[in-house]
């Protein structure tokens, strides 16, 4: 809970996996957070002390997302970012900086554990990802049907 990572961590992770984050890539990050709920650790999802792991705000991170033209940020967390930013004390600053200001689409609460296991098994961490949202009139968000083709 509360563990943070940056764009530099994302690039280092990709390099360790033999991949490279390229301009306009969709980024999928498996933290194991949502899976832990189903694995019996549901207590950490309740109460005033709730804080999940995730990407943390910095001007450099926002600039990197902008320069890389990342269209979609996908995670297995509820908010796609650390819920209470330790540096600023703000709640969900990347929702404003990335979603509102840059137009990055956030896809949250995906079960990425099977995909992460498959990637670890075959060593292939790049693939085609697509996700079609439900058409909901005047909505600001919608459930998606994600598909990965390796």
PDB file of C-alpha atoms in Angstrom, residues 2-148:
ATOM      1  CA  UNK A   2       1.233   3.473  -0.896  1.00  0.00           C
ATOM      2  CA  UNK A   3       4.262   2.325  -2.876  1.00  0.00           C
ATOM      3  CA  UNK A   4       4.996   4.726  -5.711  1.00  0.00           C
ATOM      4  CA  UNK A   5       6.788   4.566  -9.029  1.00  0.00           C
ATOM      5  CA  UNK A   6       7.790   7.066 -11.706  1.00  0.00           C
ATOM      6  CA  UNK A   7       8.231   7.189 -15.470  1.00  0.00           C
ATOM      7  CA  UNK A   8      11.887   6.328 -14.901  1.00  0.00           C
ATOM      8  CA  UNK A   9      10.789   3.145 -13.128  1.00  0.00           C
ATOM      9  CA  UNK A  10       8.515   2.338 -16.089  1.00  0.00           C
ATOM     10  CA  UNK A  11      11.411   2.725 -18.535  1.00  0.00           C
ATOM     11  CA  UNK A  12      13.715   0.625 -16.333  1.00  0.00           C
ATOM     12  CA  UNK A  13      11.062  -2.088 -16.041  1.00  0.00           C
ATOM     13  CA  UNK A  14      10.569  -2.162 -19.818  1.00  0.00           C
ATOM     14  CA  UNK A  15      14.321  -2.404 -20.350  1.00  0.00           C
ATOM     15  CA  UNK A  16      14.562  -5.273 -17.854  1.00  0.00           C
ATOM     16  CA  UNK A  17      11.836  -7.056 -19.837  1.00  0.00           C
ATOM     17  CA  UNK A  18      13.660  -6.523 -23.120  1.00  0.00           C
ATOM     18  CA  UNK A  19      11.081  -4.003 -24.312  1.00  0.00           C
ATOM     19  CA  UNK A  20      11.185  -0.309 -25.105  1.00  0.00           C
ATOM     20  CA  UNK A  21       8.464   2.233 -24.449  1.00  0.00           C
ATOM     21  CA  UNK A  22       7.903   4.014 -27.734  1.00  0.00           C
ATOM     22  CA  UNK A  23       5.987   7.136 -28.651  1.00  0.00           C
ATOM     23  CA  UNK A  24       2.193   6.605 -28.543  1.00  0.00           C
ATOM     24  CA  UNK A  25       2.452   3.223 -26.768  1.00  0.00           C
ATOM     25  CA  UNK A  26      -0.365   2.187 -24.479  1.00  0.00           C
ATOM     26  CA  UNK A  27       1.110   1.314 -21.087  1.00  0.00           C
ATOM     27  CA  UNK A  28      -0.224  -1.601 -19.038  1.00  0.00           C
ATOM     28  CA  UNK A  29       1.145  -1.994 -15.510  1.00  0.00           C
ATOM     29  CA  UNK A  30       0.497  -5.015 -13.307  1.00  0.00           C
ATOM     30  CA  UNK A  31       0.957  -4.287  -9.596  1.00  0.00           C
ATOM     31  CA  UNK A  32      -1.002  -7.235  -8.212  1.00  0.00           C
ATOM     32  CA  UNK A  33      -3.144  -4.808  -6.203  1.00  0.00           C
ATOM     33  CA  UNK A  34      -6.639  -5.861  -7.328  1.00  0.00           C
ATOM     34  CA  UNK A  35      -5.668  -9.543  -7.329  1.00  0.00           C
ATOM     35  CA  UNK A  36      -4.661  -9.214  -3.682  1.00  0.00           C
ATOM     36  CA  UNK A  37      -8.286  -8.367  -2.867  1.00  0.00           C
ATOM     37  CA  UNK A  38      -9.430 -11.699  -4.275  1.00  0.00           C
ATOM     38  CA  UNK A  39      -6.530 -13.481  -2.615  1.00  0.00           C
ATOM     39  CA  UNK A  40      -7.932 -12.632   0.831  1.00  0.00           C
ATOM     40  CA  UNK A  41      -6.294  -9.290   1.561  1.00  0.00           C
ATOM     41  CA  UNK A  42      -9.556  -7.308   1.368  1.00  0.00           C
ATOM     42  CA  UNK A  43      -8.969  -5.510   4.694  1.00  0.00           C
ATOM     43  CA  UNK A  44      -6.418  -3.170   3.067  1.00  0.00           C
ATOM     44  CA  UNK A  45      -9.178  -1.883   0.763  1.00  0.00           C
ATOM     45  CA  UNK A  46     -11.332  -0.487   3.571  1.00  0.00           C
ATOM     46  CA  UNK A  47     -11.158   2.350   6.048  1.00  0.00           C
ATOM     47  CA  UNK A  48      -9.722   5.808   6.278  1.00  0.00           C
ATOM     48  CA  UNK A  49      -6.156   4.519   5.846  1.00  0.00           C
ATOM     49  CA  UNK A  50      -6.823   3.208   2.320  1.00  0.00           C
ATOM     50  CA  UNK A  51      -3.992   4.095  -0.023  1.00  0.00           C
ATOM     51  CA  UNK A  52      -3.037   2.020  -3.012  1.00  0.00           C
ATOM     52  CA  UNK A  53       0.234   1.832  -4.921  1.00  0.00           C
ATOM     53  CA  UNK A  54       0.742   3.656  -8.168  1.00  0.00           C
ATOM     54  CA  UNK A  55       2.344   6.230 -10.353  1.00  0.00           C
ATOM     55  CA  UNK A  56       3.248   9.417  -8.499  1.00  0.00           C
ATOM     56  CA  UNK A  57       3.073  13.006  -9.707  1.00  0.00           C
ATOM     57  CA  UNK A  58       6.064  15.028 -10.815  1.00  0.00           C
ATOM     58  CA  UNK A  59       6.376  17.737 -13.465  1.00  0.00           C
ATOM     59  CA  UNK A  60       8.934  15.506 -15.209  1.00  0.00           C
ATOM     60  CA  UNK A  61       6.477  12.610 -15.364  1.00  0.00           C
ATOM     61  CA  UNK A  62       3.761  14.808 -16.886  1.00  0.00           C
ATOM     62  CA  UNK A  63       6.252  16.179 -19.431  1.00  0.00           C
ATOM     63  CA  UNK A  64       7.322  12.608 -20.307  1.00  0.00           C
ATOM     64  CA  UNK A  65       3.704  11.524 -20.874  1.00  0.00           C
ATOM     65  CA  UNK A  66       3.205  14.609 -23.048  1.00  0.00           C
ATOM     66  CA  UNK A  67       6.386  14.091 -25.104  1.00  0.00           C
ATOM     67  CA  UNK A  68       5.686  10.354 -25.494  1.00  0.00           C
ATOM     68  CA  UNK A  69       2.062  11.086 -26.455  1.00  0.00           C
ATOM     69  CA  UNK A  70       0.865   8.180 -24.300  1.00  0.00           C
ATOM     70  CA  UNK A  71      -2.837   7.788 -25.191  1.00  0.00           C
ATOM     71  CA  UNK A  72      -3.896   5.258 -22.542  1.00  0.00           C
ATOM     72  CA  UNK A  73      -2.623   4.352 -19.051  1.00  0.00           C
ATOM     73  CA  UNK A  74      -3.890   0.936 -17.892  1.00  0.00           C
ATOM     74  CA  UNK A  75      -3.428  -0.631 -14.448  1.00  0.00           C
ATOM     75  CA  UNK A  76      -4.869  -3.147 -12.045  1.00  0.00           C
ATOM     76  CA  UNK A  77      -5.401  -0.482  -9.404  1.00  0.00           C
ATOM     77  CA  UNK A  78      -8.515   1.487  -8.582  1.00  0.00           C
ATOM     78  CA  UNK A  79      -7.118   4.938  -9.380  1.00  0.00           C
ATOM     79  CA  UNK A  80      -4.137   4.324 -11.719  1.00  0.00           C
ATOM     80  CA  UNK A  81      -2.015   6.424  -9.383  1.00  0.00           C
ATOM     81  CA  UNK A  82      -1.101   6.420  -5.720  1.00  0.00           C
ATOM     82  CA  UNK A  83      -4.336   7.588  -4.103  1.00  0.00           C
ATOM     83  CA  UNK A  84      -2.656  10.079  -1.758  1.00  0.00           C
ATOM     84  CA  UNK A  85       0.448  11.605  -3.294  1.00  0.00           C
ATOM     85  CA  UNK A  86       3.259  11.557  -0.708  1.00  0.00           C
ATOM     86  CA  UNK A  87       5.092  14.506  -2.256  1.00  0.00           C
ATOM     87  CA  UNK A  88       2.186  16.935  -2.434  1.00  0.00           C
ATOM     88  CA  UNK A  89      -0.373  15.472  -0.029  1.00  0.00           C
ATOM     89  CA  UNK A  90      -2.936  15.824  -2.809  1.00  0.00           C
ATOM     90  CA  UNK A  91      -5.468  13.186  -3.704  1.00  0.00           C
ATOM     91  CA  UNK A  92      -5.233  11.961  -7.312  1.00  0.00           C
ATOM     92  CA  UNK A  93      -3.199  14.797  -8.909  1.00  0.00           C
ATOM     93  CA  UNK A  94      -2.492  12.761 -12.059  1.00  0.00           C
ATOM     94  CA  UNK A  95      -6.187  12.634 -12.856  1.00  0.00           C
ATOM     95  CA  UNK A  96      -5.960  16.371 -13.518  1.00  0.00           C
ATOM     96  CA  UNK A  97      -2.455  16.504 -14.970  1.00  0.00           C
ATOM     97  CA  UNK A  98      -2.791  13.541 -17.345  1.00  0.00           C
ATOM     98  CA  UNK A  99      -6.505  12.995 -17.956  1.00  0.00           C
ATOM     99  CA  UNK A 100      -7.810  16.538 -17.920  1.00  0.00           C
ATOM    100  CA  UNK A 101      -4.770  18.440 -19.195  1.00  0.00           C
ATOM    101  CA  UNK A 102      -3.277  15.930 -21.667  1.00  0.00           C
ATOM    102  CA  UNK A 103      -6.274  13.759 -22.577  1.00  0.00           C
ATOM    103  CA  UNK A 104      -4.679  10.495 -21.442  1.00  0.00           C
ATOM    104  CA  UNK A 105      -7.379   7.842 -21.064  1.00  0.00           C
ATOM    105  CA  UNK A 106      -7.195   5.965 -17.759  1.00  0.00           C
ATOM    106  CA  UNK A 107      -8.282   2.333 -17.686  1.00  0.00           C
ATOM    107  CA  UNK A 108      -8.580   1.121 -14.125  1.00  0.00           C
ATOM    108  CA  UNK A 109      -9.246  -2.090 -12.205  1.00  0.00           C
ATOM    109  CA  UNK A 110      -8.235  -4.571 -14.911  1.00  0.00           C
ATOM    110  CA  UNK A 111      -7.306  -8.079 -13.879  1.00  0.00           C
ATOM    111  CA  UNK A 112      -3.815  -8.091 -15.376  1.00  0.00           C
ATOM    112  CA  UNK A 113      -2.522 -11.091 -13.405  1.00  0.00           C
ATOM    113  CA  UNK A 114      -3.195 -13.691 -16.142  1.00  0.00           C
ATOM    114  CA  UNK A 115      -1.538 -11.449 -18.753  1.00  0.00           C
ATOM    115  CA  UNK A 116       1.450 -10.774 -16.476  1.00  0.00           C
ATOM    116  CA  UNK A 117       1.866 -14.517 -15.875  1.00  0.00           C
ATOM    117  CA  UNK A 118       1.699 -15.225 -19.600  1.00  0.00           C
ATOM    118  CA  UNK A 119       4.265 -12.507 -20.359  1.00  0.00           C
ATOM    119  CA  UNK A 120       6.611 -13.851 -17.685  1.00  0.00           C
ATOM    120  CA  UNK A 121       6.229 -17.387 -19.080  1.00  0.00           C
ATOM    121  CA  UNK A 122       7.114 -16.529 -22.688  1.00  0.00           C
ATOM    122  CA  UNK A 123       9.206 -13.380 -22.114  1.00  0.00           C
ATOM    123  CA  UNK A 124       7.080 -11.344 -24.537  1.00  0.00           C
ATOM    124  CA  UNK A 125       5.957  -8.062 -22.973  1.00  0.00           C
ATOM    125  CA  UNK A 126       4.778  -6.275 -26.113  1.00  0.00           C
ATOM    126  CA  UNK A 127       1.464  -6.959 -27.817  1.00  0.00           C
ATOM    127  CA  UNK A 128      -1.577  -5.408 -29.421  1.00  0.00           C
ATOM    128  CA  UNK A 129      -3.995  -4.077 -26.801  1.00  0.00           C
ATOM    129  CA  UNK A 130      -7.443  -2.785 -27.604  1.00  0.00           C
ATOM    130  CA  UNK A 131     -10.418  -1.972 -25.405  1.00  0.00           C
ATOM    131  CA  UNK A 132     -13.855  -1.037 -26.670  1.00  0.00           C
ATOM    132  CA  UNK A 133     -15.986   0.902 -24.168  1.00  0.00           C
ATOM    133  CA  UNK A 134     -19.710   0.481 -23.753  1.00  0.00           C
ATOM    134  CA  UNK A 135     -21.619   3.301 -25.408  1.00  0.00           C
ATOM    135  CA  UNK A 136     -23.250   5.187 -22.551  1.00  0.00           C
ATOM    136  CA  UNK A 137     -24.985   8.448 -23.444  1.00  0.00           C
ATOM    137  CA  UNK A 138     -23.424  11.512 -21.759  1.00  0.00           C
ATOM    138  CA  UNK A 139     -21.109   9.418 -19.583  1.00  0.00           C
ATOM    139  CA  UNK A 140     -17.634  10.433 -18.459  1.00  0.00           C
ATOM    140  CA  UNK A 141     -16.477   6.831 -18.292  1.00  0.00           C
ATOM    141  CA  UNK A 142     -17.531   3.330 -19.218  1.00  0.00           C
ATOM    142  CA  UNK A 143     -16.560  -0.301 -18.684  1.00  0.00           C
ATOM    143  CA  UNK A 144     -14.338  -1.688 -21.433  1.00  0.00           C
ATOM    144  CA  UNK A 145     -13.863  -5.060 -23.065  1.00  0.00           C
ATOM    145  CA  UNK A 146     -10.061  -5.333 -23.181  1.00  0.00           C
ATOM    146  CA  UNK A 147      -8.377  -7.699 -25.658  1.00  0.00           C
ATOM    147  CA  UNK A 148      -4.672  -8.540 -25.964  1.00  0.00           C
TER     148      UNK A 148
END
